[in-house]
PDB file of N, CA and C in Angstrom:
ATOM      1  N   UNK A   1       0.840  -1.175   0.000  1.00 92.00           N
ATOM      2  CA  UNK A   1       0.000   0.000   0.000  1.00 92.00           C
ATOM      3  C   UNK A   1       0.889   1.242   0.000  1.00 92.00           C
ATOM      4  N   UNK A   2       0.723   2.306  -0.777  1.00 95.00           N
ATOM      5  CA  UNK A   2       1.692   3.651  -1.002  1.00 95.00           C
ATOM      6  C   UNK A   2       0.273   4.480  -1.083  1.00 95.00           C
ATOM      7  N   UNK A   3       0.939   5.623  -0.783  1.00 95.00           N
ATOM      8  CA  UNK A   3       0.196   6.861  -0.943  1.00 95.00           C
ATOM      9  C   UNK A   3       1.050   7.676  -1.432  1.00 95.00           C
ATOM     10  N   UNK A   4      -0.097   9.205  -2.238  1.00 96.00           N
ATOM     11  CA  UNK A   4       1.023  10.271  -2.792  1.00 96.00           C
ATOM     12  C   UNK A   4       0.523  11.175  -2.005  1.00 96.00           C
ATOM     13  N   UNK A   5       0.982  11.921  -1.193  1.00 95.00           N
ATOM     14  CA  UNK A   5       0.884  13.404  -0.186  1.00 95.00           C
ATOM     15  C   UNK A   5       1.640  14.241  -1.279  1.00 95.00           C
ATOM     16  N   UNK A   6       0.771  15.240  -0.627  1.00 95.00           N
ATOM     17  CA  UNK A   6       1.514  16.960  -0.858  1.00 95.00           C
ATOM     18  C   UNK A   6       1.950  17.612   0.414  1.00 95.00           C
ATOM     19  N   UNK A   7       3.048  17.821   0.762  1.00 92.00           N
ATOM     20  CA  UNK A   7       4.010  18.251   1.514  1.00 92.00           C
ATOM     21  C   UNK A   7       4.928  19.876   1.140  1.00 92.00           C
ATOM     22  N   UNK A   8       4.421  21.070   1.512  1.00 88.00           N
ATOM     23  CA  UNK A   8       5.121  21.773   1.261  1.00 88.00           C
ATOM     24  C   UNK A   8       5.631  22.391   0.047  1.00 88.00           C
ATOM     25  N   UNK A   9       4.334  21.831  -1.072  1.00 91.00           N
ATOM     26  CA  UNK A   9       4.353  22.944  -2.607  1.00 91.00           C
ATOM     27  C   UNK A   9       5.114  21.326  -3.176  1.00 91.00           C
ATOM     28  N   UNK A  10       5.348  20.200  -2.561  1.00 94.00           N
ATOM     29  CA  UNK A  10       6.260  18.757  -3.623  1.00 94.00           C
ATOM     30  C   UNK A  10       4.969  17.683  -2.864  1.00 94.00           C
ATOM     31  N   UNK A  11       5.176  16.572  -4.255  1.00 96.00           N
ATOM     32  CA  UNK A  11       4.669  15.607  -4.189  1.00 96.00           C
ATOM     33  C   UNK A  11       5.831  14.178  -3.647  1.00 96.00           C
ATOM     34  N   UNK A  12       5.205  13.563  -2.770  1.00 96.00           N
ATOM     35  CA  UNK A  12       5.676  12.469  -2.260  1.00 96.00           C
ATOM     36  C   UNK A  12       5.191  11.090  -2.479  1.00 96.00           C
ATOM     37  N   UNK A  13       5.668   9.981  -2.715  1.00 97.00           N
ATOM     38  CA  UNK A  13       5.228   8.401  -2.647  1.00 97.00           C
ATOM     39  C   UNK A  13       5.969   8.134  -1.598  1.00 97.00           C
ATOM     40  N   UNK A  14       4.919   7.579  -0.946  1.00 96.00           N
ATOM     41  CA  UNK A  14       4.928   7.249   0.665  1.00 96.00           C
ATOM     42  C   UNK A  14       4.396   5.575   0.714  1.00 96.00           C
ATOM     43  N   UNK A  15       4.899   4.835   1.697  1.00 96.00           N
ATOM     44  CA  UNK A  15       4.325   3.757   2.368  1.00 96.00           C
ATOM     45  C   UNK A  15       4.816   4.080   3.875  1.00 96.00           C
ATOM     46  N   UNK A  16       4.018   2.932   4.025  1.00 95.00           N
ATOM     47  CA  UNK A  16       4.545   2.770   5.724  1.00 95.00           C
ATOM     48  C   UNK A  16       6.292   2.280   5.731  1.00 95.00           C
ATOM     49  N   UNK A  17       6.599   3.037   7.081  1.00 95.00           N
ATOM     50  CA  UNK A  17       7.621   2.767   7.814  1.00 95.00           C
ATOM     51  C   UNK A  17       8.798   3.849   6.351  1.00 95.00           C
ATOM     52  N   UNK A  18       8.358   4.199   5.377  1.00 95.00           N
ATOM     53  CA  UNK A  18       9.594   4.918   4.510  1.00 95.00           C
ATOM     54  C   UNK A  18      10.019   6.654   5.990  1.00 95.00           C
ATOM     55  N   UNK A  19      11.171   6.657   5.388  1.00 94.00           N
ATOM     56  CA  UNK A  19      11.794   7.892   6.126  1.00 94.00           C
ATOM     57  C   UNK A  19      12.233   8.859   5.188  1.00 94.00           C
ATOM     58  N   UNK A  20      11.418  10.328   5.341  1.00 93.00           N
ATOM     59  CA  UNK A  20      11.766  11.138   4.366  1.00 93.00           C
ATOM     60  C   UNK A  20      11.875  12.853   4.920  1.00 93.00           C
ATOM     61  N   UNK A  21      12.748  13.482   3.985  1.00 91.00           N
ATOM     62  CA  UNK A  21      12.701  14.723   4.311  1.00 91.00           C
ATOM     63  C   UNK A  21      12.014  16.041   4.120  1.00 91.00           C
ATOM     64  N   UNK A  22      11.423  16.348   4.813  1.00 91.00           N
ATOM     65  CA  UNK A  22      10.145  17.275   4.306  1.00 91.00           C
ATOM     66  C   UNK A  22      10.391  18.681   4.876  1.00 91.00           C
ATOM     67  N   UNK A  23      10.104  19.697   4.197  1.00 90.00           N
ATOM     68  CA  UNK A  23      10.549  21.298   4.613  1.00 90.00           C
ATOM     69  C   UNK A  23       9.910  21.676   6.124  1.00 90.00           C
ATOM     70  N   UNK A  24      10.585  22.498   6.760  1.00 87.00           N
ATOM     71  CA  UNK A  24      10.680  22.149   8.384  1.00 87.00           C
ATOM     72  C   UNK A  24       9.350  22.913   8.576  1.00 87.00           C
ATOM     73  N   UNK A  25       9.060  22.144   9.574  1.00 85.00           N
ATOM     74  CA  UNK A  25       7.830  22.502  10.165  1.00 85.00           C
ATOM     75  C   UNK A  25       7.629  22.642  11.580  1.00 85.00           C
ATOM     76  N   UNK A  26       8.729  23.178  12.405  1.00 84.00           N
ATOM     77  CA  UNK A  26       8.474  23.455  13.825  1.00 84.00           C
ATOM     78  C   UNK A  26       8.021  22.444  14.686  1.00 84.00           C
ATOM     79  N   UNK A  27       7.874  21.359  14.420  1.00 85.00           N
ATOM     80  CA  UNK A  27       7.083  20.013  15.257  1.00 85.00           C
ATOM     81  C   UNK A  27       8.936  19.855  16.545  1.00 85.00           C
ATOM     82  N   UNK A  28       8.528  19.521  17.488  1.00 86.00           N
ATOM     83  CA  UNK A  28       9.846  18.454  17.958  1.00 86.00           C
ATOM     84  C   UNK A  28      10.067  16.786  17.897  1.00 86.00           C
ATOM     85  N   UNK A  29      11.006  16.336  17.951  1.00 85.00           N
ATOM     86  CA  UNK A  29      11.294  15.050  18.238  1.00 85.00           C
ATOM     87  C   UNK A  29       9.886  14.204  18.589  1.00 85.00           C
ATOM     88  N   UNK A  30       9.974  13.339  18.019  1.00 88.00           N
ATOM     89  CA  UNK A  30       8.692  12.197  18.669  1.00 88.00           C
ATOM     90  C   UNK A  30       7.257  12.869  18.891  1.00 88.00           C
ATOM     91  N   UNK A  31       6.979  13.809  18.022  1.00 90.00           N
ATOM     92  CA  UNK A  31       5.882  14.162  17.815  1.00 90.00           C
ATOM     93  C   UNK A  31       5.237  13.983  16.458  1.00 90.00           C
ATOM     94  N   UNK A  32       3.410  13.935  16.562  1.00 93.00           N
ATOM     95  CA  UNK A  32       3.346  13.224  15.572  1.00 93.00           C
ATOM     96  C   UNK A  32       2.644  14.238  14.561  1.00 93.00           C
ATOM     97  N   UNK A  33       2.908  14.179  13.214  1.00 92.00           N
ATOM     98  CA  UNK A  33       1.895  15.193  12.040  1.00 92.00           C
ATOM     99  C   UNK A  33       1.694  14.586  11.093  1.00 92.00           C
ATOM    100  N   UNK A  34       0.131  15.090  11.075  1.00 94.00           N
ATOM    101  CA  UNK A  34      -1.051  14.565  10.666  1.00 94.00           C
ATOM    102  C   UNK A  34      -0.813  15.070   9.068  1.00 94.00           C
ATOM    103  N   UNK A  35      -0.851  14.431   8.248  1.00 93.00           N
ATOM    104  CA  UNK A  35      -0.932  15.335   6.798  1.00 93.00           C
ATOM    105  C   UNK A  35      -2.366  14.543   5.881  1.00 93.00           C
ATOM    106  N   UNK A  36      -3.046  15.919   5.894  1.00 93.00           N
ATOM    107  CA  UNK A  36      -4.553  15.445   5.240  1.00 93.00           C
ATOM    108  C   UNK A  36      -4.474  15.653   3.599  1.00 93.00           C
ATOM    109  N   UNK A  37      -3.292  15.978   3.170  1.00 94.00           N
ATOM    110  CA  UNK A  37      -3.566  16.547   1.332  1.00 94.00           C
ATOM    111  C   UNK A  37      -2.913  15.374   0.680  1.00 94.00           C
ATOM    112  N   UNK A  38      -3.974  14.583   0.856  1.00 95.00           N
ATOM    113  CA  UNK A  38      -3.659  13.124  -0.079  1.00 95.00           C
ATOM    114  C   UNK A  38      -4.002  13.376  -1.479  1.00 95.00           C
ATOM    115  N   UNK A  39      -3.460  12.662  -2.235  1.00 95.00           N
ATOM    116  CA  UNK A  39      -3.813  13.076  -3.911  1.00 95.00           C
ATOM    117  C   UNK A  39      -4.379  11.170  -3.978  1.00 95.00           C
ATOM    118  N   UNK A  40      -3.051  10.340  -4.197  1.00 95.00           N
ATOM    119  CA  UNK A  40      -3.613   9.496  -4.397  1.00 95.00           C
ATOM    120  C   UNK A  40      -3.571   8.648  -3.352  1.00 95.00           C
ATOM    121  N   UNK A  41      -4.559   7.056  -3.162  1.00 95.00           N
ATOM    122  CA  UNK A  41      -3.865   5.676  -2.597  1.00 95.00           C
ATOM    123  C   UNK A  41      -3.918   4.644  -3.467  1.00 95.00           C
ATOM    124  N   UNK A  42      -3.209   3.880  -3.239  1.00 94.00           N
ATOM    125  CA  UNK A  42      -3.374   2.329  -3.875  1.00 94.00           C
ATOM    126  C   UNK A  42      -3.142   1.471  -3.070  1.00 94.00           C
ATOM    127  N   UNK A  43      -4.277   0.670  -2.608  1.00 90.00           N
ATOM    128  CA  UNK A  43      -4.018  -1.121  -2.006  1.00 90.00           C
ATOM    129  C   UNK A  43      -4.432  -1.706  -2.757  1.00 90.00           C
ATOM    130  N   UNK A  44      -4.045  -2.124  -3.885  1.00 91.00           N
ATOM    131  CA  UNK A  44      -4.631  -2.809  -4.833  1.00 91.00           C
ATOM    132  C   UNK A  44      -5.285  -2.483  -6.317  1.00 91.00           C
ATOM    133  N   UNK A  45      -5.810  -0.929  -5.513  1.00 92.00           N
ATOM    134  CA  UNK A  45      -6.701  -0.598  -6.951  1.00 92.00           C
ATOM    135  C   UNK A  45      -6.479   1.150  -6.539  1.00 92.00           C
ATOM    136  N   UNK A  46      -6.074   1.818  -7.485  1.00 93.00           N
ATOM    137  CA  UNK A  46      -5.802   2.957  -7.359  1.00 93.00           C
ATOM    138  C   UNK A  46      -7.133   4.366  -6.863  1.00 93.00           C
ATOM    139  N   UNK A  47      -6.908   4.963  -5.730  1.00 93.00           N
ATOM    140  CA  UNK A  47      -8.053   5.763  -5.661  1.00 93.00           C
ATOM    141  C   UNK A  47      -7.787   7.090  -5.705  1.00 93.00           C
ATOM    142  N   UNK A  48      -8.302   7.849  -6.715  1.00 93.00           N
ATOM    143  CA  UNK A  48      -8.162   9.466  -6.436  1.00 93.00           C
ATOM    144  C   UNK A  48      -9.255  10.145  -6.139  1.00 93.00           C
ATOM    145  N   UNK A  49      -9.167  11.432  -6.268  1.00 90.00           N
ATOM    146  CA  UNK A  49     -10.236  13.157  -5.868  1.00 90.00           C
ATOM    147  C   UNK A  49     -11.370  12.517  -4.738  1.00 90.00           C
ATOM    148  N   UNK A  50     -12.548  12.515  -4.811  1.00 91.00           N
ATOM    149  CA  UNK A  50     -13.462  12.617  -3.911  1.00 91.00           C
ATOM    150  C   UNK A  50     -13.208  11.408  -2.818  1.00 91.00           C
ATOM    151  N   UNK A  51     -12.402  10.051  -3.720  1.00 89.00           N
ATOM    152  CA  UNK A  51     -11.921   8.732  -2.740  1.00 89.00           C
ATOM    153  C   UNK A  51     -11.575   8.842  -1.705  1.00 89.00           C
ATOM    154  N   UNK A  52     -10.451   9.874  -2.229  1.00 90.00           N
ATOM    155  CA  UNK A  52      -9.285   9.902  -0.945  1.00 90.00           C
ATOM    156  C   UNK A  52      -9.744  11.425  -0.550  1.00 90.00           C
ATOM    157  N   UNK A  53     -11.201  12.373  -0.342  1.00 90.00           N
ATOM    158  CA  UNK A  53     -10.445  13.368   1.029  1.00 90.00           C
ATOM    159  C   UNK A  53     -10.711  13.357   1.894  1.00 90.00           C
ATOM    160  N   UNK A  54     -11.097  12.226   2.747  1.00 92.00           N
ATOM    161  CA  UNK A  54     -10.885  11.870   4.249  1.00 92.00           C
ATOM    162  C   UNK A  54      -9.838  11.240   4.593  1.00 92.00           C
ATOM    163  N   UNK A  55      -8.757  10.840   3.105  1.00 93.00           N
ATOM    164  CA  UNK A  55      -7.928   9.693   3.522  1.00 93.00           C
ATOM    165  C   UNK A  55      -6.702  10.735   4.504  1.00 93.00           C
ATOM    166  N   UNK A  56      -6.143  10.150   5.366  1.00 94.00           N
ATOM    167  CA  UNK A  56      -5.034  11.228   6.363  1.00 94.00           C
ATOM    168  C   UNK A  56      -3.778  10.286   6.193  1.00 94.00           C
ATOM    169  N   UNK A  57      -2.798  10.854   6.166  1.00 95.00           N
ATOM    170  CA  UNK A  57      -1.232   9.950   6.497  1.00 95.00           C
ATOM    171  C   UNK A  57      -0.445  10.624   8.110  1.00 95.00           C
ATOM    172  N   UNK A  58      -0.219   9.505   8.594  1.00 96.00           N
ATOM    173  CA  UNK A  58       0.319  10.147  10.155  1.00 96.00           C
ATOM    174  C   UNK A  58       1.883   9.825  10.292  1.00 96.00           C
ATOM    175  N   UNK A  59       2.134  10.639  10.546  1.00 95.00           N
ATOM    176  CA  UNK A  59       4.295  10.294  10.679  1.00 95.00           C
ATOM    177  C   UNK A  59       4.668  10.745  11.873  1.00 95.00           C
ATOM    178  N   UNK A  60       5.557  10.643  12.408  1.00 94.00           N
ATOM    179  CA  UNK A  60       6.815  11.171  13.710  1.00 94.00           C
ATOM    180  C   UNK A  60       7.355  11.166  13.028  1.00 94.00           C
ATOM    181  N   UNK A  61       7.712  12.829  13.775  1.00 92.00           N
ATOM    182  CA  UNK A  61       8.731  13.857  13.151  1.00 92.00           C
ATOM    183  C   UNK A  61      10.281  12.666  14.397  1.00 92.00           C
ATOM    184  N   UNK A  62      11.316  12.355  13.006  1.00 90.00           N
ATOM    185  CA  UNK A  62      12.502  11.871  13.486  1.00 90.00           C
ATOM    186  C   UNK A  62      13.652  13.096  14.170  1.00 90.00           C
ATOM    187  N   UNK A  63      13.579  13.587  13.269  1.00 79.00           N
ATOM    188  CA  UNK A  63      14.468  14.962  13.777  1.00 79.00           C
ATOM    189  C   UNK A  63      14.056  16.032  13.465  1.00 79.00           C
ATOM    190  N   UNK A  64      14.251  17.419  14.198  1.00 70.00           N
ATOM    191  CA  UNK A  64      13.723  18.432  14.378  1.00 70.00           C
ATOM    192  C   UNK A  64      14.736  19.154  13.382  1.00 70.00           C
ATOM    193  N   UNK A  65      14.241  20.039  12.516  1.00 58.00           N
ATOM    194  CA  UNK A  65      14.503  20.864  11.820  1.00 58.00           C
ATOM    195  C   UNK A  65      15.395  21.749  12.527  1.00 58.00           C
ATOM    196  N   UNK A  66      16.003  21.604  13.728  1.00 62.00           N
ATOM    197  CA  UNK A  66      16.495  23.072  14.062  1.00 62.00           C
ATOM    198  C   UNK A  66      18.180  23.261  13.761  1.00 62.00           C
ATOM    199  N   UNK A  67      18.902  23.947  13.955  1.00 55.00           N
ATOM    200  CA  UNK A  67      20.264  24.309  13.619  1.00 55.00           C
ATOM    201  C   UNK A  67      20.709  22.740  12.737  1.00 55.00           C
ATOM    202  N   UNK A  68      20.729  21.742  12.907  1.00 68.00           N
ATOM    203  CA  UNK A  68      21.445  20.706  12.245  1.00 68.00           C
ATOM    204  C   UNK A  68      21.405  20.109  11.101  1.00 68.00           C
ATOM    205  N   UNK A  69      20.168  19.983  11.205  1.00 83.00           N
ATOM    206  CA  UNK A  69      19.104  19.349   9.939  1.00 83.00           C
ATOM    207  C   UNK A  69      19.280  20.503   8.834  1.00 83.00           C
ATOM    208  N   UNK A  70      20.494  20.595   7.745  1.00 86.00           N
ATOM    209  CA  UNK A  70      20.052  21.697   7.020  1.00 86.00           C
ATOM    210  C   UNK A  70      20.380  20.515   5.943  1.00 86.00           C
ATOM    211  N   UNK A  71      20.560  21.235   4.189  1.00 88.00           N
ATOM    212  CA  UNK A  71      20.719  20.698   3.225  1.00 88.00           C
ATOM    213  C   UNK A  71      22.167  21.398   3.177  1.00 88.00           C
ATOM    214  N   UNK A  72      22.713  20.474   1.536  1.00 92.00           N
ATOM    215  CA  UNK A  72      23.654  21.037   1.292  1.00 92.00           C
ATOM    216  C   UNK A  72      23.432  22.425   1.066  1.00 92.00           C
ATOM    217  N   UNK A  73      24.769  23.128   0.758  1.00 95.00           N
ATOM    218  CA  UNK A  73      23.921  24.817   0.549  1.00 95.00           C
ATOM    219  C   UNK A  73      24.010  24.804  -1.052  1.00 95.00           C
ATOM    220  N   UNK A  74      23.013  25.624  -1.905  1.00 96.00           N
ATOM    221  CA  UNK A  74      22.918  25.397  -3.375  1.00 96.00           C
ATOM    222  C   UNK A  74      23.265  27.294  -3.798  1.00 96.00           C
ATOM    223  N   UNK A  75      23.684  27.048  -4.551  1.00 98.00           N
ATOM    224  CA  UNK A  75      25.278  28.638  -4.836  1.00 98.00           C
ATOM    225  C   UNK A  75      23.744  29.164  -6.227  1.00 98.00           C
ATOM    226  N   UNK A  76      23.576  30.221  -5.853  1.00 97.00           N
ATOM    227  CA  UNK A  76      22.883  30.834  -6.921  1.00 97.00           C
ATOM    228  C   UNK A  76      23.818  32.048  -7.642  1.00 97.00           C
ATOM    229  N   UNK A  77      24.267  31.765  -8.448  1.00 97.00           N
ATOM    230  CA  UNK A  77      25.154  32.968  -9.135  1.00 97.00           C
ATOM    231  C   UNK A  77      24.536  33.506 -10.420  1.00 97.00           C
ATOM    232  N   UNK A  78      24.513  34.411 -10.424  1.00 97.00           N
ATOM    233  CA  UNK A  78      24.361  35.380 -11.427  1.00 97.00           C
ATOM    234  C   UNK A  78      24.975  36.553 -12.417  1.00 97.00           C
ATOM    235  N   UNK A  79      25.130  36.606 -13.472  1.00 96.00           N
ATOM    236  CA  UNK A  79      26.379  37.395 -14.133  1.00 96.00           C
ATOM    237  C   UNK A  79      26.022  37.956 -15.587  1.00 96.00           C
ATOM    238  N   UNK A  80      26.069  39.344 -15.940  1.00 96.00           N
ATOM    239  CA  UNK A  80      25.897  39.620 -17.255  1.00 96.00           C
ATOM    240  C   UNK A  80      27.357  39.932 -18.038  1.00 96.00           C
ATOM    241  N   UNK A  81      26.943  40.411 -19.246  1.00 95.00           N
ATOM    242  CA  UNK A  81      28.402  40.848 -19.554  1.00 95.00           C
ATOM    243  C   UNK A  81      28.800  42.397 -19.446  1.00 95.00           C
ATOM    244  N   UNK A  82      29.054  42.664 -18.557  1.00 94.00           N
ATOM    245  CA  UNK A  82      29.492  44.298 -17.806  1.00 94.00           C
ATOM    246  C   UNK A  82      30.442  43.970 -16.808  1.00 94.00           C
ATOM    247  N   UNK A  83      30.652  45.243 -16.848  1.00 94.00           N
ATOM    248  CA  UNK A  83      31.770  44.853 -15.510  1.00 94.00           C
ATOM    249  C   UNK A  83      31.509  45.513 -13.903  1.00 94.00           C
ATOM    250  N   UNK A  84      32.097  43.979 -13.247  1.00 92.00           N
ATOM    251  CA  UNK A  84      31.347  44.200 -12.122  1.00 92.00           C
ATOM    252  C   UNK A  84      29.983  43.720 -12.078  1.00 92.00           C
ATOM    253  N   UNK A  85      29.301  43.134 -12.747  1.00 96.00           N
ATOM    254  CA  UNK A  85      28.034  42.666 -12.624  1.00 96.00           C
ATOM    255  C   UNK A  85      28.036  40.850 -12.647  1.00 96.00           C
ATOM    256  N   UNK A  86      28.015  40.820 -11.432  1.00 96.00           N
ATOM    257  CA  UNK A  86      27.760  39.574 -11.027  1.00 96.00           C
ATOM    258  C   UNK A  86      27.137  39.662  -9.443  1.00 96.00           C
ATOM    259  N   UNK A  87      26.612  38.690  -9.303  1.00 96.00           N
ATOM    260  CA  UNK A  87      25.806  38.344  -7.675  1.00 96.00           C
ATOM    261  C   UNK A  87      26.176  36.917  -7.342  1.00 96.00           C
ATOM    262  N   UNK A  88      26.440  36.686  -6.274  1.00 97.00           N
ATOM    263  CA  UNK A  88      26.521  35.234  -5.660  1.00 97.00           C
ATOM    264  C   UNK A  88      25.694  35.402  -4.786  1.00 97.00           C
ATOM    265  N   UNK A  89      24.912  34.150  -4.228  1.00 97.00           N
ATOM    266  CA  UNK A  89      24.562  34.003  -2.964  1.00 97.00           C
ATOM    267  C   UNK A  89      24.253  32.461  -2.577  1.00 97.00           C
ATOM    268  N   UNK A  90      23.505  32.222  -1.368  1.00 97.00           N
ATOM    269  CA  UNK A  90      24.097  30.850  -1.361  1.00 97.00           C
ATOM    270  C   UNK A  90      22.592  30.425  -0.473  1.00 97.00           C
ATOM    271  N   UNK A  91      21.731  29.384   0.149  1.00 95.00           N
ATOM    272  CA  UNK A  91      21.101  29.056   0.346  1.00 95.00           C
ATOM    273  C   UNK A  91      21.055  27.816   0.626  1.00 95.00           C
ATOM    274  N   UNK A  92      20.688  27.513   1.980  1.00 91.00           N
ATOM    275  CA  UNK A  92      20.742  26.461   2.734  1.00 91.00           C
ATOM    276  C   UNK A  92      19.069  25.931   2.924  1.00 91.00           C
ATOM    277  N   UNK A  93      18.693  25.131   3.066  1.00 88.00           N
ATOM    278  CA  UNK A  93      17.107  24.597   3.252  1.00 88.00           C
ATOM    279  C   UNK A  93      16.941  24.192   4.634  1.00 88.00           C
ATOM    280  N   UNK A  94      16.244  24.299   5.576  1.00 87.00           N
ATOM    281  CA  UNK A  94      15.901  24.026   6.852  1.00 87.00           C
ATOM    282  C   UNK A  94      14.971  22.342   6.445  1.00 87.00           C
ATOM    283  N   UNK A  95      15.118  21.020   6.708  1.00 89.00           N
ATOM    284  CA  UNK A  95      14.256  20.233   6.621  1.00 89.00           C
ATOM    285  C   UNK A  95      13.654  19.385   8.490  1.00 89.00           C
ATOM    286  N   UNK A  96      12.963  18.349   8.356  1.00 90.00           N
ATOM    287  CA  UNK A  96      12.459  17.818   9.056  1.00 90.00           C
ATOM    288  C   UNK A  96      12.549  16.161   8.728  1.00 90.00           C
ATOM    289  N   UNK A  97      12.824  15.524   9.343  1.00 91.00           N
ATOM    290  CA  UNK A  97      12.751  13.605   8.722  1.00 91.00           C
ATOM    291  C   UNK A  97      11.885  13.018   9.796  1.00 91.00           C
ATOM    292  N   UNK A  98      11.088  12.985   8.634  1.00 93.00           N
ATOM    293  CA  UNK A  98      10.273  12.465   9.672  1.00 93.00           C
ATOM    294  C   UNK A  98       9.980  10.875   8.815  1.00 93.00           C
ATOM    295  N   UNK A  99       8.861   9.535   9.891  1.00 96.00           N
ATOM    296  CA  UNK A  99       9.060   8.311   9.329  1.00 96.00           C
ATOM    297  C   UNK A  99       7.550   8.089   9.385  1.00 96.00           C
ATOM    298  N   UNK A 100       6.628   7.571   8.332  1.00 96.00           N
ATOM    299  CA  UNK A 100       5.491   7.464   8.222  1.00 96.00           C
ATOM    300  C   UNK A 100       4.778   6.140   9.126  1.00 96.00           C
ATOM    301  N   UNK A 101       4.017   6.511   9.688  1.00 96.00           N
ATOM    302  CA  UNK A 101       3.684   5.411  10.539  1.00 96.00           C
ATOM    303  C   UNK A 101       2.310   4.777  10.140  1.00 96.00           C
ATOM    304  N   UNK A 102       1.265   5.531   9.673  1.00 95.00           N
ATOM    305  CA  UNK A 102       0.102   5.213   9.234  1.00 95.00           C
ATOM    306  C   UNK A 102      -0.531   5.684   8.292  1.00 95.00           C
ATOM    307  N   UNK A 103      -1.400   5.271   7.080  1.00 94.00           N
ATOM    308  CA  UNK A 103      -1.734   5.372   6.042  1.00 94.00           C
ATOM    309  C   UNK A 103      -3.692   4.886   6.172  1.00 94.00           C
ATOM    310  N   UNK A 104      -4.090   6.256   6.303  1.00 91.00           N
ATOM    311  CA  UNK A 104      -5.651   5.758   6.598  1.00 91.00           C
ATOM    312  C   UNK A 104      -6.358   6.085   5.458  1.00 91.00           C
ATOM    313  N   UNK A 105      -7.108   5.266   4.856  1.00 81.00           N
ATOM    314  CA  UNK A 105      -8.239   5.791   3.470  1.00 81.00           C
ATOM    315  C   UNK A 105      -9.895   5.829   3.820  1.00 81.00           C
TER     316      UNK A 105
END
C-alpha cells in the first residue's frame, strides 16, 4: 500500500515505515503530524479526488529541523556581460525527517 501526499508545494510516494525529508515545520522530536492533502492511494486498486479526502497519512517527526538538519547549501550565481556585474549568494534549506507510521483511506 503507497500513498502520494503533498508536503510543502512537492509531491511524495509514501508507504509505511519509509523515512523522508520534508521542509521544516516546527514540530519536535517524537511528535506526531497529521498530513490530510492526499492526492492518491493504492491497495490494490488505485483511488483518487473525492476517494481519498478523508484519507489522512500520520508520521513522527525523526528529527527536528532546528540548527542541524540543514541541506547542502545550493550557490545561486548570477552574471551579465558588464563589468562588475555579477551576484553570488548561497542558500541552505531548513528540513524535518520524519518516518510514516500510518496510512488511513
Amino acid at each position: 500500500m503507497y500513498a502520494i501526499i503533498k508536503c510543502g508545494g512537492k509531491q511524495y510516494k509514501v508507504s509505511e515505515g519509509d523515512i523522508l525529508d520534508i521542509d521544516y515545520t516546527g514540530k519536535a522530536a517524537k511528535e506526531t503530524l497529521e498530513i490530510t492533502d492526499v492526492l492518491a492511494i493504492n491497495d490494490g486498486e488505485l483511488k483518487t479526488g473525492d476517494a481519498v479526502s478523508t484519507a489522512k497519512v500520520e508520521a513522527e517527526v525523526v528529527l527536528d529541523g532546528t540548527g542541524v538538519n540543514r541541506d547542502k547549501k545550493v550557490i545561486i550565481y548570477k552574471k551579465r556581460r558588464r563589468k562588475d556585474s555579477k551576484l553570488k549568494r548561497g542558500f541552505r534549506r531548513s528540513f524535518t525527517k520524519v518516518r510514516i507510521t500510518k496510512i488511513a483511506a
